[in-house]
Coordinates of C-alpha atoms in Angstrom, one line a residue:
Chain A
X208 CA -15.9 -33.8 -51.6
X209 CA -17.1 -33.2 -47.8
X210 CA -16.9 -35.3 -45.0
X211 CA -17.1 -35.7 -41.3
X212 CA -13.6 -34.9 -40.9
X213 CA -12.3 -32.2 -43.8
X214 CA -9.2 -31.2 -44.2
X215 CA -7.9 -28.9 -46.4
X216 CA -5.0 -28.0 -48.0
X217 CA -2.6 -28.2 -45.7
X218 CA 0.9 -26.9 -45.1
X219 CA 4.1 -27.6 -43.2
X220 CA 7.5 -26.5 -43.5
X221 CA 10.1 -27.7 -40.5
X222 CA 12.5 -25.5 -42.1
X223 CA 13.3 -25.9 -45.8
X224 CA 11.9 -29.4 -46.5
X225 CA 7.9 -29.3 -46.5
X226 CA 6.7 -32.2 -44.3
X227 CA 2.9 -32.5 -45.1
X228 CA 2.4 -30.0 -49.3
X229 CA -0.7 -28.9 -49.8
X230 CA -3.4 -31.8 -48.4
X231 CA -5.8 -32.1 -49.1
X232 CA -8.6 -34.7 -47.6
X233 CA -12.2 -35.6 -46.5
X234 CA -12.9 -38.4 -44.4
X235 CA -16.9 -39.9 -43.4
X236 CA -18.7 -40.4 -40.7
X237 CA -18.0 -43.7 -39.2
X238 CA -15.0 -44.1 -41.8
X239 CA -11.7 -46.1 -41.7
X240 CA -8.8 -44.4 -43.6
X241 CA -5.3 -45.4 -44.1
X242 CA -2.6 -42.5 -44.2
X243 CA 0.0 -45.2 -46.4
X244 CA 3.3 -44.3 -47.2
X245 CA 7.5 -44.6 -46.1
X246 CA 8.6 -42.7 -42.8
X247 CA 9.4 -39.6 -43.7
X248 CA 6.3 -39.1 -46.6
X249 CA 5.0 -36.5 -43.9
X250 CA 1.6 -38.8 -42.4
X251 CA 2.6 -38.6 -38.8
X252 CA 3.1 -35.0 -38.7
X253 CA -0.3 -35.3 -40.4
X254 CA -1.8 -37.2 -37.6
X255 CA -0.4 -34.5 -35.4
X256 CA -2.0 -31.4 -37.0
X257 CA -5.1 -33.0 -36.5
X258 CA -4.7 -33.3 -32.6
X259 CA -3.1 -30.2 -32.5
X260 CA 0.5 -31.5 -31.2
X261 CA 1.8 -29.8 -34.4
X262 CA 0.3 -26.1 -35.9
X263 CA -0.1 -26.0 -39.9
X264 CA 1.6 -22.5 -42.0
X265 CA -0.9 -22.9 -44.1
X266 CA -4.8 -24.8 -44.3
X267 CA -8.0 -26.0 -42.3
X268 CA -8.8 -28.7 -39.9
X269 CA -13.3 -29.1 -40.2
X270 CA -14.9 -32.2 -37.8
X271 CA -18.1 -31.5 -38.6
X272 CA -18.8 -28.5 -39.7
X273 CA -16.4 -26.7 -37.1
X274 CA -13.6 -25.3 -38.5
X275 CA -11.1 -26.3 -35.1
X276 CA -7.6 -25.8 -37.0
X277 CA -6.4 -23.5 -34.0
X278 CA -8.1 -24.7 -31.8
X279 CA -5.1 -26.4 -29.0
X280 CA -4.7 -30.1 -28.2
X281 CA -6.4 -30.7 -25.0
X282 CA -9.6 -29.0 -26.2
X283 CA -10.2 -31.4 -29.8
X284 CA -11.5 -34.3 -28.3
X285 CA -9.7 -36.6 -30.4
X286 CA -8.3 -39.7 -28.8
X287 CA -4.9 -40.0 -30.1
X288 CA -3.1 -43.5 -30.1
X289 CA 0.5 -42.9 -29.9
X290 CA 3.7 -45.3 -31.4
X291 CA 5.2 -45.7 -28.4
X292 CA 1.8 -46.4 -26.6
X293 CA 2.7 -42.3 -24.2
X294 CA 0.8 -44.6 -21.0
X295 CA 1.3 -42.9 -17.7
X296 CA 3.7 -44.4 -16.3
X297 CA 3.1 -43.3 -12.8
X298 CA -0.3 -44.1 -12.9
X299 CA -2.1 -46.7 -12.5
X300 CA -4.5 -49.0 -15.8
X301 CA -7.7 -47.7 -14.3
X302 CA -6.3 -43.9 -14.4
X303 CA -4.4 -43.9 -17.3
X304 CA -7.6 -44.2 -19.2
X305 CA -9.6 -43.0 -16.6
X306 CA -7.3 -39.6 -17.0
X307 CA -9.3 -38.1 -19.4
X308 CA -12.9 -38.4 -18.0
X309 CA -11.2 -37.0 -14.9
X310 CA -9.8 -33.8 -16.9
X311 CA -13.6 -32.7 -18.2
X312 CA -15.1 -33.2 -15.0
X313 CA -16.9 -36.7 -15.4
X314 CA -17.8 -37.9 -11.5
X315 CA -16.5 -40.4 -9.9
X316 CA -19.1 -43.0 -9.8
X317 CA -19.4 -42.5 -13.7
X318 CA -15.2 -42.7 -14.5
X319 CA -15.1 -46.0 -12.4
X320 CA -18.6 -47.5 -14.5
X321 CA -16.9 -46.4 -17.5
X322 CA -13.5 -47.3 -17.2
X323 CA -14.6 -51.3 -16.5
X324 CA -17.0 -51.0 -19.7
X325 CA -13.9 -50.0 -22.1
X326 CA -11.6 -52.6 -20.7
X327 CA -13.7 -55.0 -21.3
X328 CA -13.9 -53.8 -24.3
X329 CA -10.4 -54.6 -25.1
X330 CA -10.3 -57.6 -23.0
X331 CA -8.0 -56.5 -19.9
X332 CA -10.9 -56.5 -17.6
X333 CA -8.7 -57.1 -13.9
X334 CA -5.7 -55.7 -14.7
X335 CA -7.2 -52.3 -13.3
X336 CA -4.6 -52.0 -10.4
X337 CA -1.7 -52.5 -12.6
X338 CA 0.9 -50.3 -13.8
X339 CA 2.3 -50.0 -17.3
X340 CA 5.4 -51.4 -16.9
X341 CA 4.0 -54.7 -15.3
X342 CA 1.6 -55.5 -18.6
X343 CA 3.0 -57.0 -21.8
X344 CA 3.3 -54.4 -24.5
X345 CA 0.1 -55.7 -26.2
X346 CA -1.6 -54.9 -23.2
X347 CA -0.4 -51.4 -23.0
X348 CA -1.3 -51.6 -26.3
X349 CA -5.1 -51.9 -25.3
X350 CA -4.9 -50.3 -22.3
X351 CA -3.5 -47.4 -25.1
X352 CA -6.9 -47.7 -27.5
X353 CA -9.0 -47.7 -24.1
X354 CA -7.9 -44.3 -23.3
X355 CA -8.3 -42.7 -26.5
X356 CA -11.7 -44.4 -27.0
X357 CA -13.1 -43.8 -23.0
X358 CA -14.0 -40.1 -24.0
X359 CA -15.6 -40.4 -26.6
X360 CA -13.8 -38.8 -29.4
X361 CA -15.2 -37.4 -31.9
X362 CA -12.1 -38.2 -34.3
X363 CA -8.9 -41.3 -33.7
X364 CA -5.9 -40.8 -34.7
X365 CA -3.2 -44.3 -34.7
X366 CA -0.1 -43.5 -35.5
X367 CA 1.6 -46.9 -36.4
X368 CA -0.3 -48.0 -33.4
X369 CA 1.4 -52.1 -33.9
X370 CA 4.2 -51.3 -35.2
X371 CA 5.5 -52.6 -32.0
X372 CA 3.8 -55.7 -31.3
X373 CA 5.5 -59.4 -32.7
X374 CA 4.0 -60.3 -36.4
X375 CA 1.2 -63.1 -34.7
X376 CA 0.2 -60.0 -32.4
X377 CA 0.2 -57.7 -34.8
X378 CA -2.8 -59.7 -36.8
X379 CA -4.3 -60.5 -33.2
X380 CA -4.7 -56.3 -32.9
X381 CA -5.9 -55.2 -36.5
X382 CA -8.9 -57.5 -36.2
X383 CA -9.5 -56.4 -33.0
X384 CA -8.9 -52.8 -33.5
X385 CA -11.0 -53.5 -37.2
X386 CA -14.3 -54.5 -34.6
X387 CA -14.1 -52.8 -32.2
X388 CA -13.9 -49.3 -34.8
X389 CA -16.9 -50.2 -36.5
X390 CA -19.0 -51.4 -34.1
X391 CA -18.2 -48.0 -32.0
X392 CA -18.9 -46.4 -36.0
X393 CA -15.6 -44.5 -35.3
X394 CA -14.0 -42.0 -37.6
X395 CA -10.7 -42.8 -37.5
X396 CA -7.2 -41.7 -38.8
X397 CA -4.5 -44.6 -38.9
X398 CA -1.3 -43.6 -39.7
X399 CA 0.7 -46.6 -41.2
X400 CA 3.8 -47.5 -43.1
X401 CA 2.4 -51.6 -43.0
X402 CA 0.3 -52.2 -46.1
X403 CA -0.9 -54.9 -44.6
X404 CA -2.7 -52.4 -42.2
X405 CA -4.2 -50.3 -44.1
X406 CA -5.5 -52.4 -47.0
X407 CA -6.9 -54.6 -44.0
X408 CA -7.8 -52.0 -41.1
X409 CA -9.4 -49.5 -44.1
X410 CA -12.6 -48.1 -46.1
X411 CA -10.6 -46.1 -47.7
X412 CA -6.5 -45.4 -48.3
X413 CA -4.8 -42.4 -49.1
X414 CA -1.5 -43.3 -50.1
X415 CA 1.7 -40.3 -49.2
X416 CA 4.8 -39.7 -50.8
X417 CA 7.6 -36.9 -50.4
X418 CA 4.2 -34.5 -48.7
X419 CA 2.2 -35.2 -50.6
X420 CA -1.4 -37.7 -51.4
X421 CA -0.2 -39.5 -54.0
X422 CA -4.1 -41.7 -54.4
X423 CA -6.3 -41.8 -52.5
X424 CA -9.1 -45.1 -52.9
X425 CA -10.7 -48.2 -52.2
X426 CA -8.2 -50.7 -51.1
X427 CA -8.5 -52.8 -54.7
X428 CA -8.5 -49.6 -55.3
X429 CA -4.9 -49.0 -54.4
X430 CA -3.8 -52.5 -55.1
X431 CA -4.7 -52.9 -58.8
X432 CA -5.5 -49.5 -60.2
X433 CA -2.5 -47.5 -58.4
X434 CA -2.2 -44.4 -60.1
X435 CA 1.3 -43.5 -59.7
X436 CA 4.2 -45.5 -60.0
X437 CA 5.5 -44.7 -56.7
X438 CA 1.9 -46.7 -55.0
X439 CA 2.1 -49.4 -57.5
X440 CA 5.7 -50.1 -56.1
X441 CA 5.1 -48.7 -52.7
X442 CA 1.5 -51.2 -51.8
X443 CA 2.5 -54.7 -53.0
X444 CA 5.6 -55.8 -55.2
X445 CA 6.0 -55.4 -58.6
X446 CA 8.6 -56.1 -61.5
X447 CA 9.2 -53.4 -63.9
X448 CA 9.8 -54.5 -67.2
X449 CA 10.9 -51.4 -70.1
X450 CA 9.0 -51.1 -72.6
X451 CA 11.2 -51.0 -76.7
X452 CA 9.0 -50.2 -79.9
X453 CA 9.3 -51.7 -82.6
X454 CA 8.5 -50.3 -85.9
X455 CA 5.1 -49.5 -84.3
X456 CA 5.2 -53.3 -82.8
X457 CA 6.4 -53.1 -78.9
X458 CA 8.5 -55.1 -77.0
X459 CA 9.8 -56.0 -74.0
X460 CA 13.1 -58.4 -73.2
X461 CA 13.5 -58.2 -77.1
X462 CA 10.2 -59.9 -77.7
X463 CA 6.9 -58.7 -79.6
X464 CA 4.1 -58.2 -77.5
X465 CA 0.2 -58.0 -78.4
X466 CA -0.8 -54.6 -75.7
X467 CA -2.0 -51.5 -77.4
X468 CA 0.8 -48.7 -77.4
X469 CA 0.3 -46.2 -74.5
X470 CA 1.1 -43.1 -76.5
X471 CA 4.1 -42.3 -75.1
X472 CA 7.7 -41.7 -76.3
X473 CA 9.3 -44.0 -73.3
X474 CA 7.1 -46.9 -71.0
X475 CA 7.8 -49.2 -68.1
X476 CA 5.3 -52.5 -67.9
X477 CA 4.6 -52.5 -63.9
X478 CA 3.3 -56.4 -63.3
X479 CA 2.5 -58.4 -60.1
X480 CA 4.8 -61.9 -59.4
X481 CA 2.3 -64.0 -58.4
X482 CA -0.3 -62.5 -61.7
X483 CA 3.0 -63.8 -64.2
X484 CA 3.0 -67.9 -64.5
X485 CA 5.8 -70.0 -65.7
X486 CA 5.1 -72.3 -68.8
X487 CA 8.3 -74.6 -70.6
X488 CA 9.8 -72.2 -73.0
X489 CA 8.8 -74.3 -76.7
X490 CA 5.3 -74.1 -75.4
X491 CA 2.8 -71.3 -76.9
X492 CA 0.6 -68.7 -75.5
X493 CA -1.9 -67.4 -77.7
X494 CA -2.3 -63.6 -76.6
X495 CA -0.9 -63.3 -73.8
X496 CA 2.2 -61.0 -72.1
X497 CA 5.3 -63.6 -72.6
X498 CA 9.5 -62.9 -72.1
X499 CA 11.7 -65.4 -72.1
X500 CA 14.4 -66.6 -69.2
X501 CA 16.5 -68.8 -67.2
X502 CA 15.9 -69.5 -63.7
X503 CA 18.6 -68.1 -61.7
X504 CA 17.2 -69.0 -58.1
X505 CA 14.0 -70.1 -56.4
X506 CA 13.4 -69.5 -53.2
X507 CA 10.9 -71.2 -50.5
X508 CA 9.2 -69.1 -48.3
X509 CA 6.3 -71.2 -47.1
X510 CA 2.9 -70.3 -48.2
X511 CA 4.8 -69.6 -51.2
X512 CA 7.7 -69.8 -53.5
X513 CA 9.8 -66.7 -55.3
X514 CA 11.2 -67.3 -58.5
X515 CA 13.9 -65.0 -59.7
X516 CA 14.0 -65.3 -64.0
X517 CA 17.2 -63.4 -65.7
X518 CA 16.5 -62.8 -69.5
X519 CA 17.8 -60.2 -71.5
X520 CA 16.7 -57.5 -70.8
X521 CA 17.2 -58.0 -66.9
X522 CA 15.6 -59.7 -63.5
X523 CA 12.1 -60.0 -62.6
X524 CA 10.0 -62.2 -59.6
X525 CA 7.6 -64.8 -60.1
X526 CA 5.3 -65.8 -57.0
X527 CA 3.5 -69.0 -56.9
X528 CA 1.7 -70.6 -54.7
X529 CA 4.1 -73.6 -52.9
X530 CA 3.7 -77.6 -53.1
X531 CA 3.3 -78.0 -56.7
X532 CA 6.6 -78.8 -59.5
X533 CA 9.0 -76.0 -59.6
X534 CA 11.8 -75.7 -62.9
X535 CA 15.1 -76.3 -62.1
X536 CA 17.0 -73.6 -62.0
X537 CA 19.5 -72.3 -65.0
X538 CA 16.4 -74.3 -67.4
X539 CA 15.0 -71.8 -69.8
X540 CA 11.5 -70.7 -69.0
X541 CA 9.0 -68.8 -70.4
X542 CA 7.1 -66.3 -68.2
X543 CA 3.8 -65.2 -68.9
X544 CA 0.5 -62.5 -67.7
X545 CA -2.2 -61.4 -69.0
X546 CA -2.2 -58.2 -70.6
X547 CA -4.5 -56.6 -68.2
X548 CA -2.3 -57.1 -66.2
X549 CA -0.3 -54.5 -67.1
X550 CA 0.5 -51.7 -65.0
X551 CA 2.2 -49.1 -67.6
X552 CA 3.4 -46.1 -66.4
X553 CA 6.6 -43.7 -67.5
X554 CA 9.9 -43.9 -66.6
X555 CA 11.3 -44.2 -63.3
X556 CA 11.8 -40.1 -62.9
X557 CA 14.4 -41.0 -59.6
Chain B
X1497 CA 31.3 -61.3 -11.1
X1498 CA 31.1 -59.4 -13.4
X1499 CA 32.6 -57.4 -15.9
X1500 CA 35.4 -55.8 -14.4
X1501 CA 39.1 -57.5 -13.9
X1502 CA 41.0 -58.7 -10.8
X1503 CA 43.3 -56.2 -11.7
X1504 CA 40.8 -53.1 -12.2
X1505 CA 38.9 -54.6 -9.5
X1506 CA 42.0 -53.5 -6.9
X1507 CA 41.9 -50.0 -8.5
X1508 CA 39.0 -49.4 -7.2
X1509 CA 39.8 -50.6 -4.2
X1510 CA 43.2 -48.8 -3.3
X1511 CA 41.6 -45.0 -5.4
X1512 CA 39.0 -46.1 -3.3
X1513 CA 41.9 -46.4 0.9
X1514 CA 43.6 -43.5 -0.8
X1515 CA 39.8 -41.3 -0.4
X1516 CA 38.8 -42.5 2.8
X1517 CA 42.4 -42.7 5.0
X1518 CA 41.8 -39.3 6.1
X1519 CA 38.7 -39.5 7.4
X1520 CA 39.7 -42.7 9.1
X1521 CA 42.4 -40.6 10.3
X1522 CA 39.6 -37.7 11.6
X1523 CA 37.2 -39.9 13.3
X1524 CA 40.0 -42.3 15.0
X1525 CA 40.8 -38.3 16.6
X1526 CA 37.6 -37.8 16.6
X1527 CA 37.4 -39.2 20.0
X1528 CA 40.8 -38.7 21.2
X1529 CA 41.2 -38.4 24.9
X1530 CA 44.3 -35.5 24.6
X1531 CA 44.5 -31.7 24.8
X1532 CA 46.2 -31.7 21.4
X1533 CA 45.6 -33.4 18.0
X1534 CA 48.6 -36.0 18.1
X1535 CA 47.8 -39.9 15.7
X1536 CA 47.6 -41.8 16.9
X1537 CA 45.4 -40.9 20.1
X1538 CA 47.2 -42.3 23.9
X1539 CA 43.7 -42.7 24.7
X1540 CA 39.9 -42.4 23.8
X1541 CA 36.8 -41.2 25.7
X1542 CA 34.8 -38.6 24.3
X1543 CA 35.2 -35.8 26.4
X1544 CA 36.0 -33.7 22.6
X1545 CA 31.4 -34.5 21.0
X1546 CA 31.6 -32.5 24.8
X1547 CA 33.0 -29.7 24.1
X1548 CA 31.4 -29.4 20.9
X1549 CA 28.0 -29.6 22.7
X1550 CA 29.3 -26.4 25.3
X1551 CA 30.8 -24.4 22.0
X1552 CA 28.4 -21.9 21.6
X1553 CA 30.6 -20.1 18.0
X1554 CA 30.3 -23.5 16.9
X1555 CA 26.9 -23.6 17.6
X1556 CA 25.6 -20.8 16.6
X1557 CA 27.6 -21.3 13.0
X1558 CA 25.8 -24.3 12.7
X1559 CA 22.5 -22.8 13.0
X1560 CA 23.2 -19.9 10.4
X1561 CA 24.4 -22.7 8.2
X1562 CA 21.1 -24.8 8.4
X1563 CA 19.0 -21.6 8.2
X1564 CA 21.4 -20.8 4.6
X1565 CA 20.9 -23.3 3.8
X1566 CA 17.1 -24.4 3.7
X1567 CA 16.7 -20.4 2.6
X1568 CA 19.1 -21.5 -0.3
X1569 CA 17.7 -24.8 -1.3
X1570 CA 14.0 -24.0 -1.5
X1571 CA 14.5 -20.8 -3.3
X1572 CA 16.9 -22.2 -5.4
X1573 CA 14.2 -25.2 -6.4
X1574 CA 11.4 -21.8 -6.5
X1575 CA 14.3 -20.9 -9.0
X1576 CA 15.4 -23.2 -11.0
X1577 CA 12.6 -26.0 -11.7
X1578 CA 10.6 -23.2 -13.6
X1579 CA 13.6 -21.4 -15.6
X1580 CA 14.4 -25.2 -16.4
X1581 CA 10.6 -26.0 -17.7
X1582 CA 11.4 -23.7 -19.5
X1583 CA 14.6 -24.5 -21.2
X1584 CA 13.8 -27.5 -21.6
X1585 CA 10.3 -27.2 -23.5
X1586 CA 10.3 -23.2 -24.1
X1587 CA 10.3 -22.3 -28.0
X1588 CA 11.7 -19.1 -28.3
X1589 CA 14.5 -17.3 -29.3
X1590 CA 18.4 -17.1 -27.7
X1591 CA 16.8 -20.1 -25.8
X1592 CA 20.5 -21.8 -26.7
X1593 CA 22.2 -18.7 -25.6
X1594 CA 20.3 -18.4 -22.6
X1595 CA 21.0 -22.2 -21.4
X1596 CA 24.7 -21.1 -21.4
X1597 CA 24.4 -18.9 -20.3
X1598 CA 23.0 -19.9 -16.3
X1599 CA 25.6 -22.3 -16.8
X1600 CA 28.2 -20.3 -16.6
X1601 CA 28.5 -20.0 -12.7
X1602 CA 29.7 -23.8 -12.6
X1603 CA 32.7 -22.9 -14.8
X1604 CA 33.8 -19.6 -12.6
X1605 CA 36.3 -20.6 -10.2
X1606 CA 34.1 -19.6 -6.2
X1607 CA 37.8 -17.9 -5.5
X1608 CA 36.2 -15.1 -8.7
X1609 CA 32.8 -15.7 -8.0
X1610 CA 33.4 -14.5 -4.2
X1611 CA 35.8 -11.8 -4.5
X1612 CA 32.9 -10.4 -7.3
X1613 CA 30.4 -10.9 -4.7
X1614 CA 32.3 -8.9 -1.9
X1615 CA 32.9 -6.5 -4.1
X1616 CA 29.1 -5.7 -5.3
X1617 CA 27.9 -6.6 -1.2
X1618 CA 29.4 -4.3 0.3
X1619 CA 27.6 -1.6 -1.9
X1620 CA 24.5 -3.0 -1.0
X1621 CA 25.4 -3.3 2.5
X1622 CA 24.5 -6.9 2.1
X1623 CA 27.4 -8.6 3.3
X1624 CA 27.9 -10.2 6.8
X1625 CA 24.1 -10.6 6.4
X1626 CA 22.1 -13.7 5.8
X1627 CA 20.1 -12.9 2.4
X1628 CA 24.0 -12.0 1.2
X1629 CA 24.9 -15.5 2.6
X1630 CA 21.8 -18.0 1.1
X1631 CA 21.9 -15.1 -2.7
X1632 CA 25.9 -16.3 -2.8
X1633 CA 25.1 -19.6 -2.4
X1634 CA 22.6 -19.7 -4.7
X1635 CA 25.3 -18.2 -7.3
X1636 CA 26.7 -22.2 -7.2
X1637 CA 22.5 -23.7 -6.8
X1638 CA 21.1 -21.9 -9.3
X1639 CA 22.9 -23.1 -12.2
X1640 CA 23.8 -26.5 -10.3
X1641 CA 19.5 -26.9 -10.8
X1642 CA 19.1 -26.0 -13.8
X1643 CA 21.3 -28.1 -15.1
X1644 CA 20.2 -30.9 -13.3
X1645 CA 16.4 -30.2 -14.4
X1646 CA 16.4 -29.2 -18.0
X1647 CA 18.3 -32.9 -18.4
X1648 CA 14.8 -34.5 -16.2
X1649 CA 12.8 -32.7 -18.5
X1650 CA 13.9 -33.5 -21.1
X1651 CA 14.6 -37.1 -21.2
X1652 CA 10.8 -37.6 -19.5
X1653 CA 9.3 -40.3 -21.9
X1654 CA 8.5 -39.7 -25.3
X1655 CA 5.4 -37.9 -26.0
X1656 CA 4.0 -38.8 -23.1
X1657 CA 2.6 -34.7 -22.5
X1658 CA 1.0 -34.7 -25.8
X1659 CA -0.4 -37.3 -24.8
X1660 CA -2.2 -35.8 -20.9
X1661 CA -2.5 -33.0 -24.0
X1662 CA -4.5 -35.4 -26.5
X1663 CA -6.7 -36.2 -23.2
X1664 CA -8.1 -33.2 -22.5
X1665 CA -5.5 -31.9 -20.1
X1666 CA -4.5 -28.1 -20.7
X1667 CA -1.2 -26.8 -20.5
X1668 CA -1.1 -25.8 -16.6
X1669 CA -3.2 -29.2 -15.6
X1670 CA -0.1 -31.7 -17.8
X1671 CA 2.1 -29.1 -15.9
X1672 CA 1.0 -30.7 -12.4
X1673 CA -0.6 -34.1 -13.4
X1674 CA 2.7 -35.4 -15.5
X1675 CA 5.5 -33.7 -15.6
X1676 CA 5.7 -32.9 -12.6
X1677 CA 4.9 -36.4 -11.7
X1678 CA 7.6 -38.1 -13.6
X1679 CA 10.5 -35.3 -12.7
X1680 CA 9.6 -35.2 -8.1
X1681 CA 13.3 -37.6 -8.4
X1682 CA 14.9 -35.1 -10.0
X1683 CA 13.5 -32.2 -7.5
X1684 CA 14.4 -34.1 -4.6
X1685 CA 18.2 -35.2 -5.7
X1686 CA 18.1 -31.4 -6.4
X1687 CA 16.9 -30.7 -3.2
X1688 CA 19.1 -32.9 -1.4
X1689 CA 22.2 -32.1 -3.3
X1690 CA 21.5 -28.0 -3.2
X1691 CA 21.2 -28.0 0.1
X1692 CA 24.4 -30.2 1.2
X1693 CA 26.5 -28.3 -1.5
X1694 CA 25.3 -24.5 0.3
X1695 CA 26.2 -25.6 4.2
X1696 CA 29.7 -27.1 2.6
X1697 CA 30.0 -24.1 0.9
X1698 CA 33.4 -22.1 2.1
X1699 CA 35.1 -20.3 -0.6
X1700 CA 32.4 -17.7 -0.7
X1701 CA 31.0 -17.4 2.2
X1702 CA 34.4 -16.8 3.5
X1703 CA 34.1 -13.5 1.5
X1704 CA 30.0 -12.5 2.7
X1705 CA 30.9 -14.2 6.3
X1706 CA 31.0 -11.7 8.9
X1707 CA 31.3 -11.8 12.6
X1708 CA 27.0 -11.5 13.4
X1709 CA 26.8 -14.2 10.2
X1710 CA 29.4 -17.0 9.9
X1711 CA 28.4 -20.4 8.7
X1712 CA 29.6 -23.4 9.9
X1713 CA 32.2 -24.1 7.2
X1714 CA 34.0 -20.2 8.2
X1715 CA 34.3 -20.9 12.2
X1716 CA 35.8 -23.9 12.0
X1717 CA 38.3 -22.1 9.0
X1718 CA 38.6 -19.9 11.9
X1719 CA 38.9 -22.2 15.0
X1720 CA 41.6 -24.6 13.2
X1721 CA 44.3 -21.3 12.2
X1722 CA 43.1 -20.8 16.2
X1723 CA 43.8 -24.1 18.7
X1724 CA 45.1 -27.5 18.0
X1725 CA 42.3 -29.0 19.4
X1726 CA 40.2 -32.2 18.7
X1727 CA 37.1 -30.9 18.9
X1728 CA 37.2 -29.8 15.3
X1729 CA 37.9 -33.3 14.4
X1730 CA 34.6 -34.9 17.2
X1731 CA 32.6 -31.7 14.5
X1732 CA 33.6 -33.1 11.2
X1733 CA 32.1 -36.9 12.8
X1734 CA 29.0 -35.2 13.7
X1735 CA 29.1 -33.4 9.6
X1736 CA 30.1 -37.4 8.2
X1737 CA 27.5 -38.8 10.1
X1738 CA 24.4 -36.2 9.2
X1739 CA 25.6 -36.1 5.5
X1740 CA 25.6 -39.7 5.4
X1741 CA 21.9 -39.5 6.4
X1742 CA 20.6 -37.2 3.3
X1743 CA 22.0 -39.1 0.9
X1744 CA 20.9 -42.1 2.3
X1745 CA 17.8 -40.3 2.7
X1746 CA 17.6 -39.0 -1.0
X1747 CA 18.3 -42.5 -2.2
X1748 CA 16.4 -44.0 -1.4
X1749 CA 13.8 -40.8 -1.8
X1750 CA 14.6 -41.1 -5.5
X1751 CA 14.7 -44.8 -5.3
X1752 CA 11.1 -45.0 -4.4
X1753 CA 10.1 -42.6 -6.6
X1754 CA 11.9 -44.1 -9.8
X1755 CA 10.7 -47.7 -9.0
X1756 CA 6.5 -45.3 -8.9
X1757 CA 7.1 -43.9 -12.2
X1758 CA 8.9 -46.3 -14.0

């Protein structure tokens, strides 16, 4: 696999703990890839190695074929948007954005023009003379983005860039950053622990877990065909149901299931809550997967309702669109789903 | 009203009164018309301020003190700021040990430092010289500058220097355009406090002074050993005013610099 940005066998340890373990990744020109994972999975360390802020112990980083692994940060030409934005508090918005151009020796007139263009791009025209502390969080975020983009970096790196914004603003910025990224056709690597961010802003997602890449794929691949149990449980939510064998047949919560035996000695079946439906206990379900239980609790979440069902094997959550009629708490109920929605993994090792 | 209750406010007021009471006595004595230190004075005049203006030894000592303090301030910053930068940002072996080592002189009684310096400087023929005095004072001011600036450098906003580096600034450009401007309030504070520490330093100066190189505090000690007139009170008032001006100036400068950098 070759790409515009190529990481090969990147490895970094801090003392006893391995932060990044043999990470390899190839990203095409203009592609947006998310590094998704829980905190401490090594995603930010990977990003900092790309920017030259952390030295890898092993491995190489190539941009457009050139090995930049040992190049200092200031000679890499990468745009980096920090989680804290890291704007220069002593400089105006215009000087903040022009900083990289000044360091590159761009003529003063060109700097003014390009800073103006960059401000227009992020919808902040007219705020040139403000200080960072006089801006709202969203505006600071835009300045940080403009500052990173104005130098025409070869790669744009974003570190949890939306995590400090409130929910509404985050939605707006998500779309805005994605459309800027597409219109500039800039190769981009996002680091995020927010799956919605990863799913909506990127062409592909690399899910990281304990320093390794657990799976790389399109958002749909990751969600519908998770390659590892960790991916299935981290991206989206999933009910884990233990399967047992009974003379060749497979049972869940004691009920026989119409599914093929994967052949493993024991395994769990994971199902997304919104792929399950509820039906009266007596109603037949044909060849669908099915378990019996009773309604333990219902939670109204606005656009959807979560129904917690308790059965002989534990509890599971069914997610339904709100507005429909719901079974009362305590009612006996059947939960059914299609066999093709099964995600089958060995039991959780942890 | 803020959180502090009446009792606490009264206590604070009492402590301040206790601290400032002697100053009131000194100020009253400075304007005394008497020949000797008598409190309360029998009359008021400016005669001791006029006498001060004509006292050559004290004025000479003032000149020595200002020269020494200026040199100490400059050298302490030149040595202390880069050292603090290395200790705060550097990644090298024995960094912790070095930090402790540089701060150790602050824990030593100046009496001991003074005696040690006297024994040491006698061999080097540095006693009773301006360089000797300046070096002596720097045993106090340099650790002080290192300590304050290490904190100033270590508390810069997170990732701000990394941001400058990713934007194409070489390490020395990051230092010049980001690190130093943001640490400027600390540098100004260090400069002023170094100056005052040196100007005020008495114990080490007593050990290292001589007839041709005596700082103002030393000369004042010698004066009150032999005389009991209010001249020294007049001088104290002048020093208090001078110190107040410096402190207010620092407050203004640092305050302004803080406002600019936030």
